[in-house]
Amino acid sequence: MAMQTSAIQEDKGNGIFHKAMSSEKPVWIPGPVIIGAGPSGLAVAACLKERGVPFLILEKERCIGSLWTLKTYNRLQLHLPKETCKLPHMPFPPEVPAYPTKQQFISYLEAYAKHFAIEPMFRQEVQSAIYDARMGFWRVQSNESEFLCRWFIVATGENAEPVLPNIEGISDFKGSLIHTSRYKDGADFKGQKVLVVGCGNSGMEISLDLCNNDAQVSLAVRDKVKCSDPGSLAPNVYLYVLLFQLLLKHVWI
C-alpha cells in the first residue's frame, strides 16, 4: 500500500518553501533535508539553489548561525583572513576588515541567507533520521513533523555540543565552572582568580580578554606550547604571543 504524504511545493518566487504543517502525514521533500542553518548548511543550500535543486533546512534554534549568535564570547574574531572564510558565490563586503568580528560575521551570514532567499524552518529539532532501505528514503523526525527525502545532509557544526571533561575532585570545587560556550565577557570576572583549561583559539583569546579586564589568570596546558616569530603572525594571533608574556609565570604544562 502506498504511503500517504503531504508535499512541499515549489514557489517560483522563493524556491522551495514551507508552510505550517497541520497534517499528521509525513512531508515529502523533493530534494535534500539539511540539518543546521550555520555556515555549512547555508553554503550547501546556496550551491543547491544555484543548480535549481530544491531543499529544506531544519534548524533547532530561532536564528541562523546559532553557534555564532548564542554560544560565542563578545570579543571573538575570525582567526583567518576573510578571503579564506567566505561562503560560495558571495564575498565579504569590501568595508569588512581582514579579520571580521563576531557581529560582522553574523551580519554576513544573514546577508548571505537573504541574498539566496534561504529561509530555514526554525525551532525544528531533529530527533531521529533513519534510512528506510525498503523505500529508498530517509525518514527525518523533528519535534513537530516527519519528513521524507532521498538525501540527508548533516551540517550541525563540530562544536554544537559542549564537552566538559570528568576531572577528579571537580565536584568539591566551590567556585563557578563554565564551558567556553557560556563565556561572554571578561568584565564579569574582574579581580577574580580564573583558571583557563586549554590553549586553543578560544582558550587563548578568553585568557587575553580576562587579562584585559584585570582578572588573575592561570592557564593549564596539556602539552608543549610553541610560539612562532611574531613578525610572521596575523595581528590577532600576535596578541597570543603577548598573552604568553603576561602569563609566563602562570602557565601550567
PDB file of N, CA and C in Angstrom, residues 39-53 55 82-93 108-109 111-118:
ATOM      1  N   PRO A  39      27.031  28.222   8.919  1.00  0.00           N
ATOM      2  CA  PRO A  39      27.765  28.474   7.676  1.00  0.00           C
ATOM      3  C   PRO A  39      27.732  27.304   6.701  1.00  0.00           C
ATOM      4  N   SER A  40      27.927  26.076   7.187  1.00  0.00           N
ATOM      5  CA  SER A  40      27.954  24.919   6.291  1.00  0.00           C
ATOM      6  C   SER A  40      26.589  24.659   5.670  1.00  0.00           C
ATOM      7  N   GLY A  41      25.539  24.714   6.492  1.00  0.00           N
ATOM      8  CA  GLY A  41      24.202  24.487   5.968  1.00  0.00           C
ATOM      9  C   GLY A  41      23.803  25.536   4.943  1.00  0.00           C
ATOM     10  N   LEU A  42      24.149  26.797   5.220  1.00  0.00           N
ATOM     11  CA  LEU A  42      23.831  27.868   4.280  1.00  0.00           C
ATOM     12  C   LEU A  42      24.610  27.710   2.978  1.00  0.00           C
ATOM     13  N   ALA A  43      25.886  27.326   3.089  1.00  0.00           N
ATOM     14  CA  ALA A  43      26.714  27.156   1.891  1.00  0.00           C
ATOM     15  C   ALA A  43      26.175  26.045   1.002  1.00  0.00           C
ATOM     16  N   VAL A  44      25.788  24.922   1.616  1.00  0.00           N
ATOM     17  CA  VAL A  44      25.207  23.822   0.841  1.00  0.00           C
ATOM     18  C   VAL A  44      23.914  24.277   0.173  1.00  0.00           C
ATOM     19  N   ALA A  45      23.081  24.991   0.931  1.00  0.00           N
ATOM     20  CA  ALA A  45      21.803  25.457   0.392  1.00  0.00           C
ATOM     21  C   ALA A  45      22.010  26.398  -0.797  1.00  0.00           C
ATOM     22  N   ALA A  46      22.980  27.302  -0.693  1.00  0.00           N
ATOM     23  CA  ALA A  46      23.242  28.241  -1.785  1.00  0.00           C
ATOM     24  C   ALA A  46      23.715  27.508  -3.037  1.00  0.00           C
ATOM     25  N   CYS A  47      24.574  26.510  -2.869  1.00  0.00           N
ATOM     26  CA  CYS A  47      25.070  25.741  -4.022  1.00  0.00           C
ATOM     27  C   CYS A  47      23.937  24.953  -4.669  1.00  0.00           C
ATOM     28  N   LEU A  48      23.043  24.403  -3.858  1.00  0.00           N
ATOM     29  CA  LEU A  48      21.885  23.702  -4.404  1.00  0.00           C
ATOM     30  C   LEU A  48      20.968  24.682  -5.147  1.00  0.00           C
ATOM     31  N   LYS A  49      20.789  25.852  -4.564  1.00  0.00           N
ATOM     32  CA  LYS A  49      19.933  26.858  -5.173  1.00  0.00           C
ATOM     33  C   LYS A  49      20.466  27.267  -6.542  1.00  0.00           C
ATOM     34  N   GLU A  50      21.785  27.429  -6.639  1.00  0.00           N
ATOM     35  CA  GLU A  50      22.398  27.826  -7.896  1.00  0.00           C
ATOM     36  C   GLU A  50      22.170  26.785  -8.990  1.00  0.00           C
ATOM     37  N   ARG A  51      21.956  25.542  -8.593  1.00  0.00           N
ATOM     38  CA  ARG A  51      21.751  24.451  -9.556  1.00  0.00           C
ATOM     39  C   ARG A  51      20.283  24.057  -9.688  1.00  0.00           C
ATOM     40  N   GLY A  52      19.413  24.808  -9.060  1.00  0.00           N
ATOM     41  CA  GLY A  52      17.986  24.542  -9.181  1.00  0.00           C
ATOM     42  C   GLY A  52      17.507  23.309  -8.439  1.00  0.00           C
ATOM     43  N   VAL A  53      18.254  22.893  -7.400  1.00  0.00           N
ATOM     44  CA  VAL A  53      17.873  21.707  -6.630  1.00  0.00           C
ATOM     45  C   VAL A  53      17.083  22.153  -5.399  1.00  0.00           C
ATOM     46  N   PHE A  55      15.375  22.059  -1.628  1.00  0.00           N
ATOM     47  CA  PHE A  55      15.915  21.586  -0.349  1.00  0.00           C
ATOM     48  C   PHE A  55      15.062  22.140   0.779  1.00  0.00           C
ATOM     49  N   LYS A  82      39.462  37.005   5.857  1.00  0.00           N
ATOM     50  CA  LYS A  82      38.093  36.842   5.364  1.00  0.00           C
ATOM     51  C   LYS A  82      38.049  36.159   4.004  1.00  0.00           C
ATOM     52  N   GLU A  83      39.108  36.301   3.206  1.00  0.00           N
ATOM     53  CA  GLU A  83      39.110  35.664   1.884  1.00  0.00           C
ATOM     54  C   GLU A  83      39.043  34.149   1.983  1.00  0.00           C
ATOM     55  N   THR A  84      39.572  33.585   3.074  1.00  0.00           N
ATOM     56  CA  THR A  84      39.572  32.125   3.236  1.00  0.00           C
ATOM     57  C   THR A  84      38.334  31.632   3.982  1.00  0.00           C
ATOM     58  N   CYS A  85      37.495  32.556   4.468  1.00  0.00           N
ATOM     59  CA  CYS A  85      36.321  32.175   5.253  1.00  0.00           C
ATOM     60  C   CYS A  85      35.003  32.516   4.566  1.00  0.00           C
ATOM     61  N   LYS A  86      35.057  33.088   3.385  1.00  0.00           N
ATOM     62  CA  LYS A  86      33.827  33.438   2.683  1.00  0.00           C
ATOM     63  C   LYS A  86      33.090  32.174   2.243  1.00  0.00           C
ATOM     64  N   LEU A  87      31.786  32.283   2.113  1.00  0.00           N
ATOM     65  CA  LEU A  87      30.977  31.171   1.638  1.00  0.00           C
ATOM     66  C   LEU A  87      30.866  31.232   0.113  1.00  0.00           C
ATOM     67  N   PRO A  88      30.468  30.133  -0.539  1.00  0.00           N
ATOM     68  CA  PRO A  88      30.433  30.091  -2.007  1.00  0.00           C
ATOM     69  C   PRO A  88      29.560  31.184  -2.622  1.00  0.00           C
ATOM     70  N   HIS A  89      30.042  31.745  -3.722  1.00  0.00           N
ATOM     71  CA  HIS A  89      29.279  32.654  -4.587  1.00  0.00           C
ATOM     72  C   HIS A  89      29.001  34.039  -3.983  1.00  0.00           C
ATOM     73  N   MET A  90      29.642  34.362  -2.841  1.00  0.00           N
ATOM     74  CA  MET A  90      29.412  35.693  -2.267  1.00  0.00           C
ATOM     75  C   MET A  90      30.560  36.083  -1.347  1.00  0.00           C
ATOM     76  N   PRO A  91      31.383  37.070  -1.735  1.00  0.00           N
ATOM     77  CA  PRO A  91      32.482  37.519  -0.877  1.00  0.00           C
ATOM     78  C   PRO A  91      31.975  38.405   0.253  1.00  0.00           C
ATOM     79  N   PHE A  92      32.841  38.677   1.224  1.00  0.00           N
ATOM     80  CA  PHE A  92      32.525  39.656   2.246  1.00  0.00           C
ATOM     81  C   PHE A  92      32.467  41.044   1.606  1.00  0.00           C
ATOM     82  N   PRO A  93      31.664  41.947   2.151  1.00  0.00           N
ATOM     83  CA  PRO A  93      31.665  43.324   1.650  1.00  0.00           C
ATOM     84  C   PRO A  93      33.062  43.939   1.801  1.00  0.00           C
ATOM     85  N   TYR A 108      27.162  38.977   7.955  1.00  0.00           N
ATOM     86  CA  TYR A 108      27.462  38.381   6.651  1.00  0.00           C
ATOM     87  C   TYR A 108      26.592  37.152   6.408  1.00  0.00           C
ATOM     88  N   LEU A 109      26.430  36.296   7.413  1.00  0.00           N
ATOM     89  CA  LEU A 109      25.585  35.109   7.267  1.00  0.00           C
ATOM     90  C   LEU A 109      24.134  35.501   6.992  1.00  0.00           C
ATOM     91  N   ALA A 111      23.074  38.302   5.606  1.00  0.00           N
ATOM     92  CA  ALA A 111      23.002  38.853   4.244  1.00  0.00           C
ATOM     93  C   ALA A 111      23.084  37.739   3.202  1.00  0.00           C
ATOM     94  N   TYR A 112      23.875  36.718   3.496  1.00  0.00           N
ATOM     95  CA  TYR A 112      24.035  35.573   2.594  1.00  0.00           C
ATOM     96  C   TYR A 112      22.702  34.841   2.435  1.00  0.00           C
ATOM     97  N   ALA A 113      22.045  34.582   3.565  1.00  0.00           N
ATOM     98  CA  ALA A 113      20.749  33.893   3.521  1.00  0.00           C
ATOM     99  C   ALA A 113      19.720  34.723   2.763  1.00  0.00           C
ATOM    100  N   LYS A 114      19.728  36.023   2.977  1.00  0.00           N
ATOM    101  CA  LYS A 114      18.779  36.898   2.282  1.00  0.00           C
ATOM    102  C   LYS A 114      19.064  36.939   0.779  1.00  0.00           C
ATOM    103  N   HIS A 115      20.349  37.000   0.427  1.00  0.00           N
ATOM    104  CA  HIS A 115      20.729  37.075  -0.986  1.00  0.00           C
ATOM    105  C   HIS A 115      20.249  35.852  -1.762  1.00  0.00           C
ATOM    106  N   PHE A 116      20.363  34.673  -1.153  1.00  0.00           N
ATOM    107  CA  PHE A 116      19.977  33.429  -1.834  1.00  0.00           C
ATOM    108  C   PHE A 116      18.552  32.989  -1.472  1.00  0.00           C
ATOM    109  N   ALA A 117      17.818  33.852  -0.754  1.00  0.00           N
ATOM    110  CA  ALA A 117      16.440  33.534  -0.356  1.00  0.00           C
ATOM    111  C   ALA A 117      16.367  32.187   0.358  1.00  0.00           C
ATOM    112  N   ILE A 118      17.278  31.989   1.305  1.00  0.00           N
ATOM    113  CA  ILE A 118      17.303  30.760   2.102  1.00  0.00           C
ATOM    114  C   ILE A 118      16.516  31.017   3.385  1.00  0.00           C
TER     115      ILE A 118
END
